[in-house]
């Protein structure tokens, strides 16, 4: 019964600062969400996830097949990838704001470097942020991605079907959640005279350029998120979670994410807006 009282008190305090609108998320369905996002999970440690009851029980042969399917490289592959440093904050802020503004409809605006440093600077066991430094122009950041830790307590571990010995007792499932990311979207795409003629107008030309830009972004995100999985696995995480928001649908299937049972619904307080599709949500709520 404390939740309503806490929400009322938070609202009162925020009103005193002159802010009268807000965005919040709830798993339950209330009237009326502006957007609904679904959770997706990518197994990093299939055996532990099964033994803790996070995923379904499998026989030994079935588990071996899943382990082989979910196997990841030992090291990242994107050239120039490294942990974010304090000197990167300014470039990351500009890259993130530009990426969010150009591609999504509900987005935060990071107005100061201090905000970005607060949310994205790496902190041990809290948040991991990696940037890609341009080899041709040292010091120039071209991409970044981040994820944070949110472990779940294990109430009961389960033994595998046909196992000769009991499964170890686990206290938690170490879950990584995808946070903010950004990459370039200003590709110089030119259409041939024949393509322009086939389009038959500026509207179709723009749509074709957009489709080709999306394909280039998709390929880049596949590379970046594949490395995010490797880094999360190397950091000791058991599962990597994300929502079907932003451009996540571009890599969810190919990187072997599976749909979960949970949904996260976005609501706006004291602000009217039309409903939007989950890929247009660019506001990640912790």
mmCIF file of C-alpha atoms in Angstrom:
data_model
loop_
_atom_site.group_PDB
_atom_site.id
_atom_site.type_symbol
_atom_site.label_atom_id
_atom_site.label_comp_id
_atom_site.label_asym_id
_atom_site.label_seq_id
_atom_site.Cartn_x
_atom_site.Cartn_y
_atom_site.Cartn_z
ATOM 1 C CA UNK A 1 0.000 0.000 0.000
ATOM 2 C CA UNK A 2 3.030 2.265 0.091
ATOM 3 C CA UNK A 3 3.350 2.687 -3.690
ATOM 4 C CA UNK A 4 0.411 5.117 -4.125
ATOM 5 C CA UNK A 5 1.656 7.242 -1.240
ATOM 6 C CA UNK A 6 5.187 7.352 -2.618
ATOM 7 C CA UNK A 7 3.927 8.273 -6.096
ATOM 8 C CA UNK A 8 1.787 11.051 -4.616
ATOM 9 C CA UNK A 9 4.741 12.419 -2.650
ATOM 10 C CA UNK A 10 7.090 12.301 -5.647
ATOM 11 C CA UNK A 11 4.459 14.116 -7.721
ATOM 12 C CA UNK A 12 4.096 16.804 -5.053
ATOM 13 C CA UNK A 13 7.830 17.403 -4.871
ATOM 14 C CA UNK A 14 8.226 17.561 -8.639
ATOM 15 C CA UNK A 15 5.370 20.074 -8.879
ATOM 16 C CA UNK A 16 7.273 22.333 -6.473
ATOM 17 C CA UNK A 17 10.094 22.528 -9.037
ATOM 18 C CA UNK A 18 7.741 23.763 -11.745
ATOM 19 C CA UNK A 19 7.511 20.476 -13.669
ATOM 20 C CA UNK A 20 3.981 19.245 -14.359
ATOM 21 C CA UNK A 21 4.478 16.483 -16.953
ATOM 22 C CA UNK A 22 6.233 13.130 -16.671
ATOM 23 C CA UNK A 23 6.856 9.803 -18.367
ATOM 24 C CA UNK A 24 6.650 6.546 -16.437
ATOM 25 C CA UNK A 25 6.508 2.817 -17.124
ATOM 26 C CA UNK A 26 4.458 -0.001 -15.638
ATOM 27 C CA UNK A 27 4.275 -3.684 -16.453
ATOM 28 C CA UNK A 28 0.532 -3.769 -15.857
ATOM 29 C CA UNK A 29 -2.020 -2.454 -18.314
ATOM 30 C CA UNK A 30 -3.522 0.833 -17.155
ATOM 31 C CA UNK A 31 -5.587 3.302 -19.148
ATOM 32 C CA UNK A 32 -3.958 4.215 -21.454
ATOM 33 C CA UNK A 33 -0.375 3.485 -22.546
ATOM 34 C CA UNK A 34 1.227 5.643 -25.191
ATOM 35 C CA UNK A 35 3.426 2.697 -26.195
ATOM 36 C CA UNK A 36 3.851 -0.983 -25.297
ATOM 37 C CA UNK A 37 7.213 -2.745 -25.613
ATOM 38 C CA UNK A 38 7.935 -6.448 -25.295
ATOM 39 C CA UNK A 39 10.936 -7.979 -23.546
ATOM 40 C CA UNK A 40 13.371 -10.171 -25.463
ATOM 41 C CA UNK A 41 16.087 -12.359 -23.921
ATOM 42 C CA UNK A 42 19.371 -13.642 -25.285
ATOM 43 C CA UNK A 43 20.848 -16.557 -23.369
ATOM 44 C CA UNK A 44 24.542 -16.255 -22.461
ATOM 45 C CA UNK A 45 24.672 -19.141 -19.980
ATOM 46 C CA UNK A 46 21.979 -21.643 -21.053
ATOM 47 C CA UNK A 47 22.838 -24.257 -18.432
ATOM 48 C CA UNK A 48 22.480 -21.864 -15.495
ATOM 49 C CA UNK A 49 19.301 -20.347 -16.895
ATOM 50 C CA UNK A 50 17.742 -23.795 -17.107
ATOM 51 C CA UNK A 51 18.914 -24.875 -13.663
ATOM 52 C CA UNK A 52 17.525 -21.711 -12.063
ATOM 53 C CA UNK A 53 14.153 -22.101 -13.767
ATOM 54 C CA UNK A 54 14.588 -19.025 -15.966
ATOM 55 C CA UNK A 55 14.211 -21.176 -19.075
ATOM 56 C CA UNK A 56 12.519 -24.518 -19.688
ATOM 57 C CA UNK A 57 13.963 -27.849 -18.594
ATOM 58 C CA UNK A 58 15.931 -29.750 -21.247
ATOM 59 C CA UNK A 59 17.499 -33.163 -21.538
ATOM 60 C CA UNK A 60 21.280 -33.415 -21.777
ATOM 61 C CA UNK A 61 21.324 -33.723 -25.599
ATOM 62 C CA UNK A 62 18.876 -30.842 -25.968
ATOM 63 C CA UNK A 63 20.920 -28.657 -23.642
ATOM 64 C CA UNK A 64 24.138 -29.462 -25.514
ATOM 65 C CA UNK A 65 22.476 -28.366 -28.749
ATOM 66 C CA UNK A 66 21.297 -25.084 -27.203
ATOM 67 C CA UNK A 67 24.758 -24.401 -25.759
ATOM 68 C CA UNK A 68 26.301 -24.922 -29.197
ATOM 69 C CA UNK A 69 23.699 -22.695 -30.860
ATOM 70 C CA UNK A 70 24.219 -19.876 -28.364
ATOM 71 C CA UNK A 71 28.019 -20.042 -28.363
ATOM 72 C CA UNK A 72 29.739 -16.676 -28.841
ATOM 73 C CA UNK A 73 33.259 -15.665 -29.929
ATOM 74 C CA UNK A 74 35.797 -15.201 -27.154
ATOM 75 C CA UNK A 75 36.634 -11.589 -28.045
ATOM 76 C CA UNK A 76 34.897 -8.603 -29.707
ATOM 77 C CA UNK A 77 35.455 -8.032 -33.421
ATOM 78 C CA UNK A 78 34.725 -4.343 -34.109
ATOM 79 C CA UNK A 79 38.002 -2.440 -34.687
ATOM 80 C CA UNK A 80 38.563 0.490 -32.339
ATOM 81 C CA UNK A 81 36.128 -0.755 -29.682
ATOM 82 C CA UNK A 82 37.104 0.244 -26.135
ATOM 83 C CA UNK A 83 35.596 1.276 -22.817
ATOM 84 C CA UNK A 84 34.247 4.808 -22.625
ATOM 85 C CA UNK A 85 36.506 7.402 -20.993
ATOM 86 C CA UNK A 86 35.763 10.748 -19.406
ATOM 87 C CA UNK A 87 37.129 12.567 -22.460
ATOM 88 C CA UNK A 88 34.525 10.846 -24.668
ATOM 89 C CA UNK A 89 31.499 12.323 -22.878
ATOM 90 C CA UNK A 90 31.036 15.341 -25.141
ATOM 91 C CA UNK A 91 31.151 13.326 -28.359
ATOM 92 C CA UNK A 92 28.876 10.629 -26.945
ATOM 93 C CA UNK A 93 26.302 13.264 -25.952
ATOM 94 C CA UNK A 94 26.220 14.775 -29.446
ATOM 95 C CA UNK A 95 26.094 11.360 -31.117
ATOM 96 C CA UNK A 96 23.317 10.131 -28.829
ATOM 97 C CA UNK A 97 21.142 13.247 -29.123
ATOM 98 C CA UNK A 98 21.471 13.275 -32.914
ATOM 99 C CA UNK A 99 20.705 9.563 -33.242
ATOM 100 C CA UNK A 100 17.653 9.736 -30.961
ATOM 101 C CA UNK A 101 16.218 12.906 -32.520
ATOM 102 C CA UNK A 102 16.490 11.674 -36.100
ATOM 103 C CA UNK A 103 15.069 8.189 -35.605
ATOM 104 C CA UNK A 104 12.528 8.129 -32.753
ATOM 105 C CA UNK A 105 9.491 10.021 -31.471
ATOM 106 C CA UNK A 106 9.680 9.781 -27.664
ATOM 107 C CA UNK A 107 13.227 10.666 -26.651
ATOM 108 C CA UNK A 108 15.127 12.343 -23.829
ATOM 109 C CA UNK A 109 17.360 15.323 -24.563
ATOM 110 C CA UNK A 110 20.720 15.250 -22.811
ATOM 111 C CA UNK A 111 21.481 18.947 -22.427
ATOM 112 C CA UNK A 112 24.778 18.733 -20.558
ATOM 113 C CA UNK A 113 27.843 16.534 -20.526
ATOM 114 C CA UNK A 114 27.237 16.031 -16.795
ATOM 115 C CA UNK A 115 23.954 14.234 -17.552
ATOM 116 C CA UNK A 116 25.647 11.857 -19.970
ATOM 117 C CA UNK A 117 28.510 11.237 -17.548
ATOM 118 C CA UNK A 118 25.997 10.462 -14.781
ATOM 119 C CA UNK A 119 24.072 7.909 -16.835
ATOM 120 C CA UNK A 120 26.685 6.387 -19.115
ATOM 121 C CA UNK A 121 30.173 6.608 -17.633
ATOM 122 C CA UNK A 122 31.222 3.048 -16.739
ATOM 123 C CA UNK A 123 30.716 2.093 -13.105
ATOM 124 C CA UNK A 124 31.835 -1.225 -11.678
ATOM 125 C CA UNK A 125 28.931 -3.693 -11.470
ATOM 126 C CA UNK A 126 26.445 -0.993 -12.532
ATOM 127 C CA UNK A 127 26.816 0.200 -16.132
ATOM 128 C CA UNK A 128 29.130 -0.739 -19.002
ATOM 129 C CA UNK A 129 29.635 1.671 -21.907
ATOM 130 C CA UNK A 130 31.859 1.108 -24.932
ATOM 131 C CA UNK A 131 32.767 3.441 -27.764
ATOM 132 C CA UNK A 132 34.260 2.883 -31.206
ATOM 133 C CA UNK A 133 37.180 5.140 -32.042
ATOM 134 C CA UNK A 134 37.818 5.904 -35.707
ATOM 135 C CA UNK A 135 41.171 4.374 -36.689
ATOM 136 C CA UNK A 136 41.594 6.945 -39.461
ATOM 137 C CA UNK A 137 40.891 9.876 -37.145
ATOM 138 C CA UNK A 138 42.160 9.049 -33.635
ATOM 139 C CA UNK A 139 39.966 10.492 -30.912
ATOM 140 C CA UNK A 140 36.816 10.623 -33.070
ATOM 141 C CA UNK A 141 33.940 8.510 -31.741
ATOM 142 C CA UNK A 142 31.749 6.919 -34.410
ATOM 143 C CA UNK A 143 29.543 4.564 -32.353
ATOM 144 C CA UNK A 144 28.764 3.583 -28.783
ATOM 145 C CA UNK A 145 26.601 1.166 -26.843
ATOM 146 C CA UNK A 146 25.866 0.515 -23.189
ATOM 147 C CA UNK A 147 24.191 -1.983 -20.892
ATOM 148 C CA UNK A 148 23.481 -2.130 -17.180
ATOM 149 C CA UNK A 149 23.189 -4.802 -14.506
ATOM 150 C CA UNK A 150 19.923 -5.828 -12.864
ATOM 151 C CA UNK A 151 20.314 -9.258 -11.202
ATOM 152 C CA UNK A 152 17.348 -11.387 -10.148
ATOM 153 C CA UNK A 153 17.232 -13.475 -6.987
ATOM 154 C CA UNK A 154 16.890 -17.250 -7.403
ATOM 155 C CA UNK A 155 14.350 -18.793 -5.044
ATOM 156 C CA UNK A 156 14.847 -22.406 -6.125
ATOM 157 C CA UNK A 157 17.304 -24.183 -8.431
ATOM 158 C CA UNK A 158 16.193 -27.183 -10.476
ATOM 159 C CA UNK A 159 18.045 -30.284 -11.636
ATOM 160 C CA UNK A 160 18.358 -31.199 -15.307
ATOM 161 C CA UNK A 161 16.303 -34.074 -16.706
ATOM 162 C CA UNK A 162 18.266 -37.279 -16.307
ATOM 163 C CA UNK A 163 21.146 -35.537 -14.514
ATOM 164 C CA UNK A 164 23.302 -37.835 -12.363
ATOM 165 C CA UNK A 165 24.162 -35.106 -9.871
ATOM 166 C CA UNK A 166 22.205 -32.210 -8.421
ATOM 167 C CA UNK A 167 22.537 -28.773 -9.951
ATOM 168 C CA UNK A 168 24.583 -26.238 -8.000
ATOM 169 C CA UNK A 169 22.713 -23.799 -5.809
ATOM 170 C CA UNK A 170 22.544 -20.344 -7.379
ATOM 171 C CA UNK A 171 21.646 -17.173 -5.537
ATOM 172 C CA UNK A 172 20.999 -14.940 -8.529
ATOM 173 C CA UNK A 173 20.684 -14.701 -12.291
ATOM 174 C CA UNK A 174 23.009 -12.000 -13.569
ATOM 175 C CA UNK A 175 21.017 -10.100 -16.180
ATOM 176 C CA UNK A 176 22.357 -7.377 -18.455
ATOM 177 C CA UNK A 177 19.882 -4.915 -19.938
ATOM 178 C CA UNK A 178 20.570 -2.981 -23.121
ATOM 179 C CA UNK A 179 20.749 0.758 -22.402
ATOM 180 C CA UNK A 180 21.401 3.585 -24.865
ATOM 181 C CA UNK A 181 23.386 3.280 -28.069
ATOM 182 C CA UNK A 182 24.158 5.415 -31.086
ATOM 183 C CA UNK A 183 25.691 5.173 -34.515
ATOM 184 C CA UNK A 184 25.898 7.354 -37.598
ATOM 185 C CA UNK A 185 22.850 7.809 -39.803
ATOM 186 C CA UNK A 186 24.180 10.444 -42.197
ATOM 187 C CA UNK A 187 25.263 8.149 -45.015
ATOM 188 C CA UNK A 188 25.746 9.815 -48.396
ATOM 189 C CA UNK A 189 23.342 7.796 -50.543
ATOM 190 C CA UNK A 190 22.878 8.856 -54.157
ATOM 191 C CA UNK A 191 20.316 7.447 -56.555
ATOM 192 C CA UNK A 192 21.096 6.751 -60.192
ATOM 193 C CA UNK A 193 19.071 8.487 -62.916
ATOM 194 C CA UNK A 194 17.389 5.160 -63.663
ATOM 195 C CA UNK A 195 16.407 4.711 -59.995
ATOM 196 C CA UNK A 196 15.002 8.240 -59.856
ATOM 197 C CA UNK A 197 12.943 7.557 -62.948
ATOM 198 C CA UNK A 198 11.603 4.328 -61.478
ATOM 199 C CA UNK A 199 10.642 6.122 -58.249
ATOM 200 C CA UNK A 200 8.605 8.664 -60.184
ATOM 201 C CA UNK A 201 8.716 11.359 -57.529
ATOM 202 C CA UNK A 202 10.482 12.868 -54.539
ATOM 203 C CA UNK A 203 8.388 10.933 -52.024
ATOM 204 C CA UNK A 204 9.449 7.523 -53.320
ATOM 205 C CA UNK A 205 13.036 8.687 -53.747
ATOM 206 C CA UNK A 206 13.123 9.704 -50.099
ATOM 207 C CA UNK A 207 11.653 6.343 -49.058
ATOM 208 C CA UNK A 208 14.308 4.458 -51.041
ATOM 209 C CA UNK A 209 17.127 6.504 -49.493
ATOM 210 C CA UNK A 210 15.632 5.860 -46.062
ATOM 211 C CA UNK A 211 15.440 2.109 -46.719
ATOM 212 C CA UNK A 212 19.081 1.971 -47.781
ATOM 213 C CA UNK A 213 20.124 4.031 -44.762
ATOM 214 C CA UNK A 214 18.223 1.646 -42.494
ATOM 215 C CA UNK A 215 20.013 -1.312 -44.064
ATOM 216 C CA UNK A 216 23.420 0.243 -43.395
ATOM 217 C CA UNK A 217 22.401 1.002 -39.809
ATOM 218 C CA UNK A 218 21.123 -2.563 -39.404
ATOM 219 C CA UNK A 219 24.446 -4.035 -40.504
ATOM 220 C CA UNK A 220 26.354 -1.767 -38.140
ATOM 221 C CA UNK A 221 24.084 -2.505 -35.190
ATOM 222 C CA UNK A 222 24.487 -6.230 -35.809
ATOM 223 C CA UNK A 223 28.250 -5.815 -35.439
ATOM 224 C CA UNK A 224 27.981 -3.618 -32.355
ATOM 225 C CA UNK A 225 25.396 -5.731 -30.530
ATOM 226 C CA UNK A 226 27.214 -8.967 -31.305
ATOM 227 C CA UNK A 227 30.191 -7.472 -29.474
ATOM 228 C CA UNK A 228 27.912 -6.272 -26.666
ATOM 229 C CA UNK A 229 26.857 -9.897 -26.116
ATOM 230 C CA UNK A 230 30.490 -11.030 -26.035
ATOM 231 C CA UNK A 231 31.448 -8.334 -23.532
ATOM 232 C CA UNK A 232 28.428 -9.074 -21.336
ATOM 233 C CA UNK A 233 29.224 -12.794 -21.343
ATOM 234 C CA UNK A 234 32.868 -12.042 -20.486
ATOM 235 C CA UNK A 235 31.668 -9.835 -17.606
ATOM 236 C CA UNK A 236 29.831 -12.782 -16.061
ATOM 237 C CA UNK A 237 26.265 -12.138 -17.188
ATOM 238 C CA UNK A 238 23.901 -15.056 -17.756
ATOM 239 C CA UNK A 239 21.334 -13.375 -19.989
ATOM 240 C CA UNK A 240 21.119 -10.207 -22.078
ATOM 241 C CA UNK A 241 17.723 -8.504 -22.142
ATOM 242 C CA UNK A 242 16.224 -5.766 -24.282
ATOM 243 C CA UNK A 243 12.878 -4.400 -25.431
ATOM 244 C CA UNK A 244 11.591 -4.229 -28.998
ATOM 245 C CA UNK A 245 12.026 -0.443 -28.898
ATOM 246 C CA UNK A 246 14.395 1.846 -30.838
ATOM 247 C CA UNK A 247 16.156 -0.067 -33.645
ATOM 248 C CA UNK A 248 16.394 -3.286 -31.614
ATOM 249 C CA UNK A 249 14.237 -5.197 -34.099
ATOM 250 C CA UNK A 250 17.081 -4.858 -36.590
ATOM 251 C CA UNK A 251 19.227 -7.339 -34.661
ATOM 252 C CA UNK A 252 16.953 -9.265 -32.275
ATOM 253 C CA UNK A 253 16.284 -12.200 -34.584
ATOM 254 C CA UNK A 254 19.754 -12.613 -36.090
ATOM 255 C CA UNK A 255 21.447 -12.463 -32.685
ATOM 256 C CA UNK A 256 19.113 -15.181 -31.356
ATOM 257 C CA UNK A 257 17.029 -13.190 -28.884
ATOM 258 C CA UNK A 258 13.836 -14.929 -27.859
ATOM 259 C CA UNK A 259 10.531 -13.225 -26.980
ATOM 260 C CA UNK A 260 9.691 -13.104 -23.289
ATOM 261 C CA UNK A 261 6.396 -13.042 -21.426
ATOM 262 C CA UNK A 262 6.838 -9.533 -20.055
ATOM 263 C CA UNK A 263 5.790 -6.178 -21.437
ATOM 264 C CA UNK A 264 6.758 -2.655 -20.445
ATOM 265 C CA UNK A 265 4.112 -0.012 -21.013
ATOM 266 C CA UNK A 266 4.916 3.675 -21.345
ATOM 267 C CA UNK A 267 2.585 6.332 -19.926
ATOM 268 C CA UNK A 268 2.616 10.124 -20.034
ATOM 269 C CA UNK A 269 1.425 12.057 -16.985
ATOM 270 C CA UNK A 270 -0.582 15.247 -17.624
ATOM 271 C CA UNK A 271 0.242 15.172 -21.343
ATOM 272 C CA UNK A 272 -1.915 14.025 -24.242
ATOM 273 C CA UNK A 273 -0.284 12.191 -27.155
ATOM 274 C CA UNK A 274 -1.277 9.683 -29.798
ATOM 275 C CA UNK A 275 -0.191 6.068 -29.425
ATOM 276 C CA UNK A 276 3.079 5.159 -31.130
ATOM 277 C CA UNK A 277 4.683 1.887 -32.160
ATOM 278 C CA UNK A 278 7.440 0.451 -29.959
ATOM 279 C CA UNK A 279 10.236 0.976 -32.570
ATOM 280 C CA UNK A 280 9.615 4.716 -32.280
ATOM 281 C CA UNK A 281 10.271 4.757 -28.529
ATOM 282 C CA UNK A 282 13.748 6.102 -27.788
ATOM 283 C CA UNK A 283 13.391 6.623 -24.032
ATOM 284 C CA UNK A 284 15.029 3.815 -22.024
ATOM 285 C CA UNK A 285 13.635 3.609 -18.481
ATOM 286 C CA UNK A 286 15.676 1.901 -15.773
#
